[in-house]
CSV table of N, CA and C in Angstrom, one decimal:
chain,number,residue,atom,x,y,z
P,1,MET,N,-29.1,10.6,32.4
P,1,MET,CA,-29.2,11.5,33.6
P,1,MET,C,-30.6,12.1,33.6
P,2,ALA,N,-31.3,12.1,34.7
P,2,ALA,CA,-32.6,12.7,34.8
P,2,ALA,C,-32.6,13.6,36.1
P,3,VAL,N,-33.5,14.6,36.1
P,3,VAL,CA,-33.7,15.5,37.2
P,3,VAL,C,-35.2,15.5,37.5
P,4,ASN,N,-35.5,15.3,38.8
P,4,ASN,CA,-36.8,15.5,39.3
P,4,ASN,C,-36.8,16.5,40.4
P,5,THR,N,-37.8,17.4,40.4
P,5,THR,CA,-37.8,18.4,41.5
P,5,THR,C,-39.2,18.3,42.2
P,6,VAL,N,-39.1,18.2,43.5
P,6,VAL,CA,-40.3,18.1,44.4
P,6,VAL,C,-40.3,19.3,45.3
P,7,VAL,N,-41.5,20.0,45.4
P,7,VAL,CA,-41.7,21.1,46.3
P,7,VAL,C,-42.5,20.6,47.5
P,8,SER,N,-42.0,20.8,48.7
P,8,SER,CA,-42.7,20.4,49.9
P,8,SER,C,-42.8,21.6,50.8
P,9,ARG,N,-43.9,21.6,51.6
P,9,ARG,CA,-44.1,22.7,52.5
P,9,ARG,C,-44.3,22.1,53.9
P,10,VAL,N,-43.8,22.8,54.9
P,10,VAL,CA,-43.9,22.3,56.3
P,10,VAL,C,-44.2,23.5,57.2
P,11,ASP,N,-45.1,23.4,58.1
P,11,ASP,CA,-45.4,24.4,59.1
P,11,ASP,C,-44.5,24.2,60.3
P,12,LEU,N,-43.7,25.3,60.6
P,12,LEU,CA,-42.8,25.3,61.7
P,12,LEU,C,-43.1,26.4,62.7
P,13,ARG,N,-42.6,26.2,63.9
P,13,ARG,CA,-43.0,27.1,65.0
P,13,ARG,C,-41.9,28.2,65.3
P,14,GLY,N,-40.8,28.2,64.6
P,14,GLY,CA,-39.7,29.1,65.0
P,14,GLY,C,-39.0,28.6,66.2
P,15,ASP,N,-38.1,29.5,66.8
P,15,ASP,CA,-37.4,29.3,68.0
P,15,ASP,C,-36.6,27.9,68.0
P,16,THR,N,-35.9,27.7,66.9
P,16,THR,CA,-35.1,26.5,66.7
P,16,THR,C,-35.9,25.2,66.7
P,17,HIS,N,-37.1,25.3,66.2
P,17,HIS,CA,-38.0,24.1,65.9
P,17,HIS,C,-37.3,23.2,64.9
P,18,ILE,N,-37.2,21.9,65.2
P,18,ILE,CA,-36.6,21.0,64.3
P,18,ILE,C,-37.7,20.0,63.8
P,19,GLU,N,-37.8,19.8,62.5
P,19,GLU,CA,-38.7,18.9,61.9
P,19,GLU,C,-38.0,17.9,61.0
P,20,ASN,N,-38.2,16.6,61.2
P,20,ASN,CA,-37.6,15.6,60.5
P,20,ASN,C,-38.1,15.4,59.1
P,21,LEU,N,-37.2,15.4,58.1
P,21,LEU,CA,-37.6,15.4,56.7
P,21,LEU,C,-37.2,14.0,56.0
P,22,THR,N,-36.6,13.1,56.8
P,22,THR,CA,-36.1,11.9,56.2
P,22,THR,C,-37.1,11.1,55.4
P,23,LYS,N,-38.3,10.9,56.0
P,23,LYS,CA,-39.3,10.1,55.3
P,23,LYS,C,-39.8,10.7,54.1
P,24,PRO,N,-40.2,12.1,54.1
P,24,PRO,CA,-40.6,12.7,52.8
P,24,PRO,C,-39.5,12.7,51.7
P,25,VAL,N,-38.3,12.9,52.2
P,25,VAL,CA,-37.2,12.9,51.2
P,25,VAL,C,-37.0,11.5,50.6
P,26,GLN,N,-37.0,10.5,51.4
P,26,GLN,CA,-36.9,9.1,50.9
P,26,GLN,C,-38.1,8.8,50.0
P,27,ALA,N,-39.3,9.2,50.3
P,27,ALA,CA,-40.5,9.0,49.5
P,27,ALA,C,-40.3,9.7,48.1
P,28,ALA,N,-39.8,10.9,48.1
P,28,ALA,CA,-39.6,11.6,46.9
P,28,ALA,C,-38.5,10.9,46.0
P,29,VAL,N,-37.5,10.4,46.6
P,29,VAL,CA,-36.5,9.6,45.9
P,29,VAL,C,-37.1,8.3,45.3
P,30,ALA,N,-37.9,7.6,46.1
P,30,ALA,CA,-38.5,6.4,45.6
P,30,ALA,C,-39.5,6.7,44.5
P,31,ASP,N,-40.3,7.7,44.7
P,31,ASP,CA,-41.3,8.1,43.7
P,31,ASP,C,-40.7,8.6,42.4
P,32,SER,N,-39.5,9.0,42.4
P,32,SER,CA,-38.8,9.6,41.2
P,32,SER,C,-38.5,8.5,40.2
P,33,GLY,N,-38.4,7.3,40.6
P,33,GLY,CA,-38.1,6.2,39.7
P,33,GLY,C,-36.6,6.0,39.4
P,34,LEU,N,-35.8,7.0,40.0
P,34,LEU,CA,-34.4,6.9,39.8
P,34,LEU,C,-33.8,5.9,40.7
P,35,ARG,N,-32.8,5.2,40.3
P,35,ARG,CA,-32.2,4.2,41.2
P,35,ARG,C,-30.9,4.6,41.9
P,36,ALA,N,-30.2,5.5,41.3
P,36,ALA,CA,-28.9,5.9,41.9
P,36,ALA,C,-28.6,7.4,41.5
P,37,GLY,N,-28.1,8.1,42.5
P,37,GLY,CA,-27.8,9.5,42.2
P,37,GLY,C,-27.6,10.3,43.5
P,38,ILE,N,-28.0,11.6,43.5
P,38,ILE,CA,-28.0,12.4,44.6
P,38,ILE,C,-29.3,13.2,44.8
P,39,VAL,N,-29.7,13.5,46.0
P,39,VAL,CA,-30.8,14.4,46.2
P,39,VAL,C,-30.3,15.6,47.1
P,40,THR,N,-30.6,16.8,46.6
P,40,THR,CA,-30.3,18.0,47.4
P,40,THR,C,-31.6,18.4,48.1
P,41,VAL,N,-31.5,18.7,49.3
P,41,VAL,CA,-32.7,19.2,50.1
P,41,VAL,C,-32.3,20.7,50.4
P,42,PHE,N,-33.2,21.6,50.0
P,42,PHE,CA,-32.9,23.0,50.0
P,42,PHE,C,-34.1,23.8,50.6
P,43,VAL,N,-33.9,24.6,51.6
P,43,VAL,CA,-34.9,25.4,52.2
P,43,VAL,C,-34.8,26.8,51.6
P,44,LYS,N,-36.0,27.3,51.1
P,44,LYS,CA,-36.0,28.6,50.4
P,44,LYS,C,-36.2,29.8,51.4
P,45,HIS,N,-35.5,29.8,52.5
P,45,HIS,CA,-35.7,30.9,53.5
P,45,HIS,C,-34.3,31.2,54.1
P,46,THR,N,-34.1,32.4,54.5
P,46,THR,CA,-32.8,32.8,55.1
P,46,THR,C,-32.8,32.7,56.7
P,47,THR,N,-33.9,32.3,57.3
P,47,THR,CA,-33.9,32.1,58.7
P,47,THR,C,-34.2,30.7,59.1
P,48,ALA,N,-33.9,29.8,58.2
P,48,ALA,CA,-34.0,28.3,58.4
P,48,ALA,C,-32.8,27.6,57.7
P,49,SER,N,-32.6,26.4,58.2
P,49,SER,CA,-31.5,25.6,57.6
P,49,SER,C,-31.9,24.2,57.5
P,50,VAL,N,-31.1,23.4,56.7
P,50,VAL,CA,-31.3,22.0,56.6
P,50,VAL,C,-30.0,21.4,57.0
P,51,MET,N,-30.0,20.3,57.8
P,51,MET,CA,-28.8,19.7,58.3
P,51,MET,C,-29.1,18.2,58.6
P,52,ILE,N,-28.1,17.5,58.8
P,52,ILE,CA,-28.2,16.0,59.2
P,52,ILE,C,-27.7,15.9,60.6
P,53,ILE,N,-28.6,15.3,61.4
P,53,ILE,CA,-28.3,15.1,62.9
P,53,ILE,C,-28.7,13.7,63.3
P,54,GLU,N,-28.4,13.3,64.5
P,54,GLU,CA,-29.0,12.1,65.1
P,54,GLU,C,-30.2,12.7,65.8
P,55,ASP,N,-31.4,12.4,65.2
P,55,ASP,CA,-32.6,13.1,65.7
P,55,ASP,C,-33.2,12.3,66.9
P,56,GLU,N,-32.8,12.8,68.1
P,56,GLU,CA,-33.3,12.3,69.3
P,56,GLU,C,-33.5,13.5,70.3
P,57,PRO,N,-34.3,13.4,71.3
P,57,PRO,CA,-34.6,14.5,72.1
P,57,PRO,C,-33.4,15.2,72.7
P,58,GLY,N,-32.4,14.5,73.1
P,58,GLY,CA,-31.2,15.2,73.7
P,58,GLY,C,-30.5,16.1,72.7
P,59,ILE,N,-30.3,15.6,71.5
P,59,ILE,CA,-29.7,16.4,70.4
P,59,ILE,C,-30.6,17.6,70.1
P,60,ARG,N,-31.9,17.4,70.0
P,60,ARG,CA,-32.8,18.5,69.7
P,60,ARG,C,-32.6,19.6,70.8
P,61,ALA,N,-32.6,19.2,72.0
P,61,ALA,CA,-32.4,20.2,73.1
P,61,ALA,C,-31.0,20.8,73.1
P,62,ASP,N,-30.0,20.0,72.8
P,62,ASP,CA,-28.6,20.5,72.7
P,62,ASP,C,-28.4,21.5,71.5
P,63,THR,N,-29.1,21.2,70.4
P,63,THR,CA,-29.0,22.0,69.2
P,63,THR,C,-29.6,23.4,69.6
P,64,LYS,N,-30.7,23.5,70.3
P,64,LYS,CA,-31.3,24.8,70.6
P,64,LYS,C,-30.3,25.5,71.6
P,65,THR,N,-29.8,24.8,72.6
P,65,THR,CA,-28.9,25.4,73.5
P,65,THR,C,-27.7,25.9,72.8
P,66,PHE,N,-27.1,25.1,71.9
P,66,PHE,CA,-25.9,25.6,71.1
P,66,PHE,C,-26.2,26.9,70.4
P,67,TRP,N,-27.3,27.0,69.6
P,67,TRP,CA,-27.6,28.2,68.9
P,67,TRP,C,-27.9,29.4,69.8
P,68,ASP,N,-28.6,29.1,70.9
P,68,ASP,CA,-28.8,30.2,71.8
P,68,ASP,C,-27.5,30.8,72.4
P,69,ARG,N,-26.5,30.0,72.6
P,69,ARG,CA,-25.3,30.4,73.1
P,69,ARG,C,-24.4,31.0,72.0
P,70,ALA,N,-24.3,30.4,70.9
P,70,ALA,CA,-23.4,30.8,69.8
P,70,ALA,C,-23.9,32.1,69.2
P,71,VAL,N,-25.2,32.2,68.9
P,71,VAL,CA,-25.7,33.5,68.3
P,71,VAL,C,-27.0,33.8,69.0
P,72,PRO,N,-26.8,34.5,70.1
P,72,PRO,CA,-28.0,34.9,71.0
P,72,PRO,C,-28.9,35.9,70.3
P,73,ALA,N,-30.1,35.9,70.7
P,73,ALA,CA,-31.1,37.0,70.3
P,73,ALA,C,-30.6,38.2,71.0
P,74,ASP,N,-30.6,39.3,70.2
P,74,ASP,CA,-30.1,40.6,70.7
P,74,ASP,C,-30.8,41.7,69.9
P,75,PRO,N,-31.5,42.6,70.6
P,75,PRO,CA,-32.1,43.7,69.9
P,75,PRO,C,-31.1,44.7,69.2
P,76,ALA,N,-29.9,44.6,69.6
P,76,ALA,CA,-28.8,45.5,69.0
P,76,ALA,C,-28.3,45.0,67.7
P,77,TRP,N,-28.7,43.7,67.2
P,77,TRP,CA,-28.2,43.3,65.9
P,77,TRP,C,-28.6,44.4,64.9
P,78,GLN,N,-27.8,44.7,64.0
P,78,GLN,CA,-28.0,45.8,63.0
P,78,GLN,C,-29.3,45.5,62.1
P,79,HIS,N,-29.5,44.2,61.8
P,79,HIS,CA,-30.8,43.9,61.1
P,79,HIS,C,-32.0,44.4,61.8
P,80,ASN,N,-32.0,44.3,63.1
P,80,ASN,CA,-33.1,44.7,64.0
P,80,ASN,C,-33.2,46.2,64.1
P,81,THR,N,-32.1,46.9,64.2
P,81,THR,CA,-32.1,48.3,64.4
P,81,THR,C,-32.4,49.1,63.2
P,82,ARG,N,-32.0,48.5,62.0
P,82,ARG,CA,-32.1,49.2,60.7
P,82,ARG,C,-33.5,48.9,60.1
P,83,ASN,N,-34.2,47.9,60.5
P,83,ASN,CA,-35.5,47.5,59.9
P,83,ASN,C,-36.5,47.5,61.0
P,84,ALA,N,-37.3,48.6,61.1
P,84,ALA,CA,-38.3,48.8,62.1
P,84,ALA,C,-39.2,47.5,62.3
P,85,GLY,N,-39.3,47.1,63.5
P,85,GLY,CA,-40.2,46.0,63.8
P,85,GLY,C,-39.5,44.6,63.7
P,86,GLU,N,-38.3,44.6,63.2
P,86,GLU,CA,-37.6,43.3,63.1
P,86,GLU,C,-37.0,42.9,64.4
P,87,ASP,N,-37.0,41.6,64.7
P,87,ASP,CA,-36.4,41.0,65.9
P,87,ASP,C,-35.6,39.8,65.6
P,88,ASN,N,-35.4,39.5,64.3
P,88,ASN,CA,-34.8,38.2,64.0
P,88,ASN,C,-33.4,38.2,63.4
P,89,GLY,N,-32.6,39.3,63.7
P,89,GLY,CA,-31.3,39.3,63.2
P,89,GLY,C,-30.5,38.1,63.5
P,90,HIS,N,-30.6,37.6,64.7
P,90,HIS,CA,-29.9,36.3,65.1
P,90,HIS,C,-30.4,35.1,64.3
P,91,SER,N,-31.6,35.1,63.9
P,91,SER,CA,-32.2,34.0,63.0
P,91,SER,C,-31.5,34.0,61.7
P,92,HIS,N,-31.3,35.2,61.1
P,92,HIS,CA,-30.6,35.2,59.8
P,92,HIS,C,-29.1,34.8,60.0
P,93,LEU,N,-28.5,35.2,61.0
P,93,LEU,CA,-27.1,34.8,61.3
P,93,LEU,C,-26.9,33.3,61.4
P,94,ARG,N,-27.8,32.7,62.2
P,94,ARG,CA,-27.8,31.3,62.4
P,94,ARG,C,-28.0,30.6,61.1
P,95,GLY,N,-28.9,31.0,60.2
P,95,GLY,CA,-29.1,30.5,58.9
P,95,GLY,C,-27.9,30.6,58.0
P,96,GLN,N,-27.2,31.7,58.1
P,96,GLN,CA,-26.0,31.9,57.3
P,96,GLN,C,-24.9,30.9,57.7
P,97,LEU,N,-24.8,30.7,59.0
P,97,LEU,CA,-23.8,29.7,59.5
P,97,LEU,C,-24.1,28.3,59.2
P,98,GLN,N,-25.3,27.9,59.4
P,98,GLN,CA,-25.7,26.5,59.1
P,98,GLN,C,-25.9,26.1,57.7
P,99,GLY,N,-26.4,27.0,56.9
P,99,GLY,CA,-26.6,26.8,55.5
P,99,GLY,C,-28.0,26.3,55.1
P,100,PRO,N,-28.4,26.5,53.8
P,100,PRO,CA,-29.7,26.2,53.4
P,100,PRO,C,-29.9,24.8,52.8
P,101,SER,N,-28.8,24.0,52.7
P,101,SER,CA,-29.0,22.7,52.0
P,101,SER,C,-28.1,21.6,52.4
P,102,VAL,N,-28.4,20.4,52.1
P,102,VAL,CA,-27.6,19.2,52.2
P,102,VAL,C,-27.8,18.4,51.0
P,103,THR,N,-26.8,17.6,50.6
P,103,THR,CA,-26.9,16.7,49.5
P,103,THR,C,-26.6,15.3,50.0
P,104,ILE,N,-27.5,14.3,49.6
P,104,ILE,CA,-27.3,13.0,50.1
P,104,ILE,C,-27.3,12.0,48.9
P,105,PRO,N,-26.4,11.1,48.8
P,105,PRO,CA,-26.4,10.1,47.8
P,105,PRO,C,-27.5,9.0,48.0
P,106,PHE,N,-27.9,8.4,46.9
P,106,PHE,CA,-28.8,7.3,47.0
P,106,PHE,C,-28.5,6.2,46.0
P,107,SER,N,-28.8,5.0,46.4
P,107,SER,CA,-28.5,3.9,45.5
P,107,SER,C,-29.7,2.8,45.7
P,108,GLY,N,-30.1,2.2,44.6
P,108,GLY,CA,-31.2,1.2,44.8
P,108,GLY,C,-32.4,1.9,45.2
P,109,GLY,N,-32.6,3.2,44.9
P,109,GLY,CA,-33.7,4.0,45.3
P,109,GLY,C,-33.8,4.3,46.8
P,110,ALA,N,-32.7,4.1,47.5
P,110,ALA,CA,-32.7,4.3,49.0
P,110,ALA,C,-31.6,5.3,49.3
P,111,LEU,N,-31.9,6.2,50.3
P,111,LEU,CA,-30.9,7.2,50.8
P,111,LEU,C,-29.8,6.4,51.4
P,112,LEU,N,-28.5,6.9,51.2
P,112,LEU,CA,-27.4,6.2,51.8
P,112,LEU,C,-26.9,6.9,53.1
P,113,LEU,N,-27.8,7.0,54.0
P,113,LEU,CA,-27.6,7.7,55.3
P,113,LEU,C,-27.0,6.7,56.2
P,114,GLY,N,-26.2,7.2,57.2
P,114,GLY,CA,-25.6,6.3,58.2
P,114,GLY,C,-26.7,5.9,59.2
P,115,THR,N,-26.4,5.0,60.0
P,115,THR,CA,-27.4,4.4,60.9
P,115,THR,C,-28.2,5.4,61.7
P,116,TRP,N,-27.6,6.4,62.2
P,116,TRP,CA,-28.3,7.4,63.1
P,116,TRP,C,-28.6,8.7,62.3
P,117,GLN,N,-28.2,8.8,61.1
P,117,GLN,CA,-28.3,10.1,60.4
P,117,GLN,C,-29.8,10.3,59.9
P,118,GLN,N,-30.3,11.5,60.2
P,118,GLN,CA,-31.6,11.9,59.8
P,118,GLN,C,-31.5,13.3,59.2
P,119,ILE,N,-32.3,13.6,58.2
P,119,ILE,CA,-32.4,14.9,57.5
P,119,ILE,C,-33.4,15.7,58.3
P,120,VAL,N,-33.0,17.0,58.7
P,120,VAL,CA,-34.0,17.8,59.4
P,120,VAL,C,-33.9,19.3,58.8
P,121,VAL,N,-35.0,20.0,59.0
P,121,VAL,CA,-35.0,21.4,58.8
P,121,VAL,C,-35.1,22.1,60.2
P,122,VAL,N,-34.4,23.1,60.4
P,122,VAL,CA,-34.4,23.9,61.6
P,122,VAL,C,-34.8,25.3,61.3
P,123,ASP,N,-35.9,25.7,62.0
P,123,ASP,CA,-36.4,27.0,61.9
P,123,ASP,C,-35.9,27.9,63.0
P,124,PHE,N,-35.1,28.9,62.6
P,124,PHE,CA,-34.5,29.8,63.6
P,124,PHE,C,-35.3,31.1,63.9
P,125,ASP,N,-36.4,31.3,63.1
P,125,ASP,CA,-37.1,32.5,63.2
P,125,ASP,C,-37.8,32.7,64.5
P,126,THR,N,-38.3,33.9,64.7
P,126,THR,CA,-39.0,34.3,66.0
P,126,THR,C,-40.5,34.1,66.0
P,127,ARG,N,-41.0,33.5,64.9
P,127,ARG,CA,-42.4,33.2,64.9
P,127,ARG,C,-42.7,32.1,63.9
P,128,ALA,N,-43.9,31.5,64.0
P,128,ALA,CA,-44.3,30.4,63.2
P,128,ALA,C,-44.4,30.8,61.7
P,129,ARG,N,-44.0,29.9,60.8
P,129,ARG,CA,-44.0,30.2,59.4
P,129,ARG,C,-44.2,28.9,58.7
P,130,THR,N,-44.8,29.0,57.5
P,130,THR,CA,-44.8,27.8,56.6
P,130,THR,C,-43.5,27.9,55.7
P,131,ARG,N,-42.7,26.9,55.7
P,131,ARG,CA,-41.5,26.9,55.0
P,131,ARG,C,-41.6,26.0,53.7
P,132,GLU,N,-41.0,26.5,52.6
P,132,GLU,CA,-41.0,25.8,51.4
P,132,GLU,C,-39.6,25.1,51.2
P,133,LEU,N,-39.6,23.9,50.9
P,133,LEU,CA,-38.4,23.1,50.6
P,133,LEU,C,-38.4,22.5,49.2
P,134,ILE,N,-37.2,22.4,48.7
P,134,ILE,CA,-37.1,21.8,47.4
P,134,ILE,C,-36.2,20.6,47.5
P,135,PHE,N,-36.7,19.5,47.0
P,135,PHE,CA,-35.9,18.2,46.9
P,135,PHE,C,-35.6,18.1,45.4
P,136,GLN,N,-34.4,18.2,45.1
P,136,GLN,CA,-33.9,18.1,43.7
P,136,GLN,C,-33.2,16.8,43.6
P,137,ILE,N,-33.7,15.9,42.8
P,137,ILE,CA,-33.2,14.5,42.7
P,137,ILE,C,-32.6,14.3,41.3
P,138,ILE,N,-31.3,14.0,41.3
P,138,ILE,CA,-30.5,13.9,40.1
P,138,ILE,C,-29.9,12.5,40.0
P,139,GLY,N,-30.2,11.8,38.9
P,139,GLY,CA,-29.6,10.4,38.8
P,139,GLY,C,-30.1,9.7,37.6
P,140,GLU,N,-30.0,8.4,37.7
P,140,GLU,CA,-30.4,7.5,36.6
P,140,GLU,C,-31.1,6.3,37.1
């Protein structure tokens, strides 16, 4: 059993910006030299999430609409009122609901994703940020 850890950084715009990570995750798995195992993709921030979606323009638009309806921006969120200058209480709540990571199996050095499945990071924050991601690859 071996473990490889890769740190990746991506510049995101906030406001439910979605960035596809499938190619860099696949490259990290291939570069690890491991043939079979799992890779966990983890974002080190509380206002962003990692998920698997069918990455096409309609789903990207629907994802933003869903989050805007499910957890709307509101200056009355306690995070905003208790922390002067904060406006991203909804961003933290969205991150809590979606979660910071996904785990994907791989075999033959290739991710075992379904035909339409893509790994993405979603930035819920209210401004642009550079996000740090960890790809932890465990296998043999």
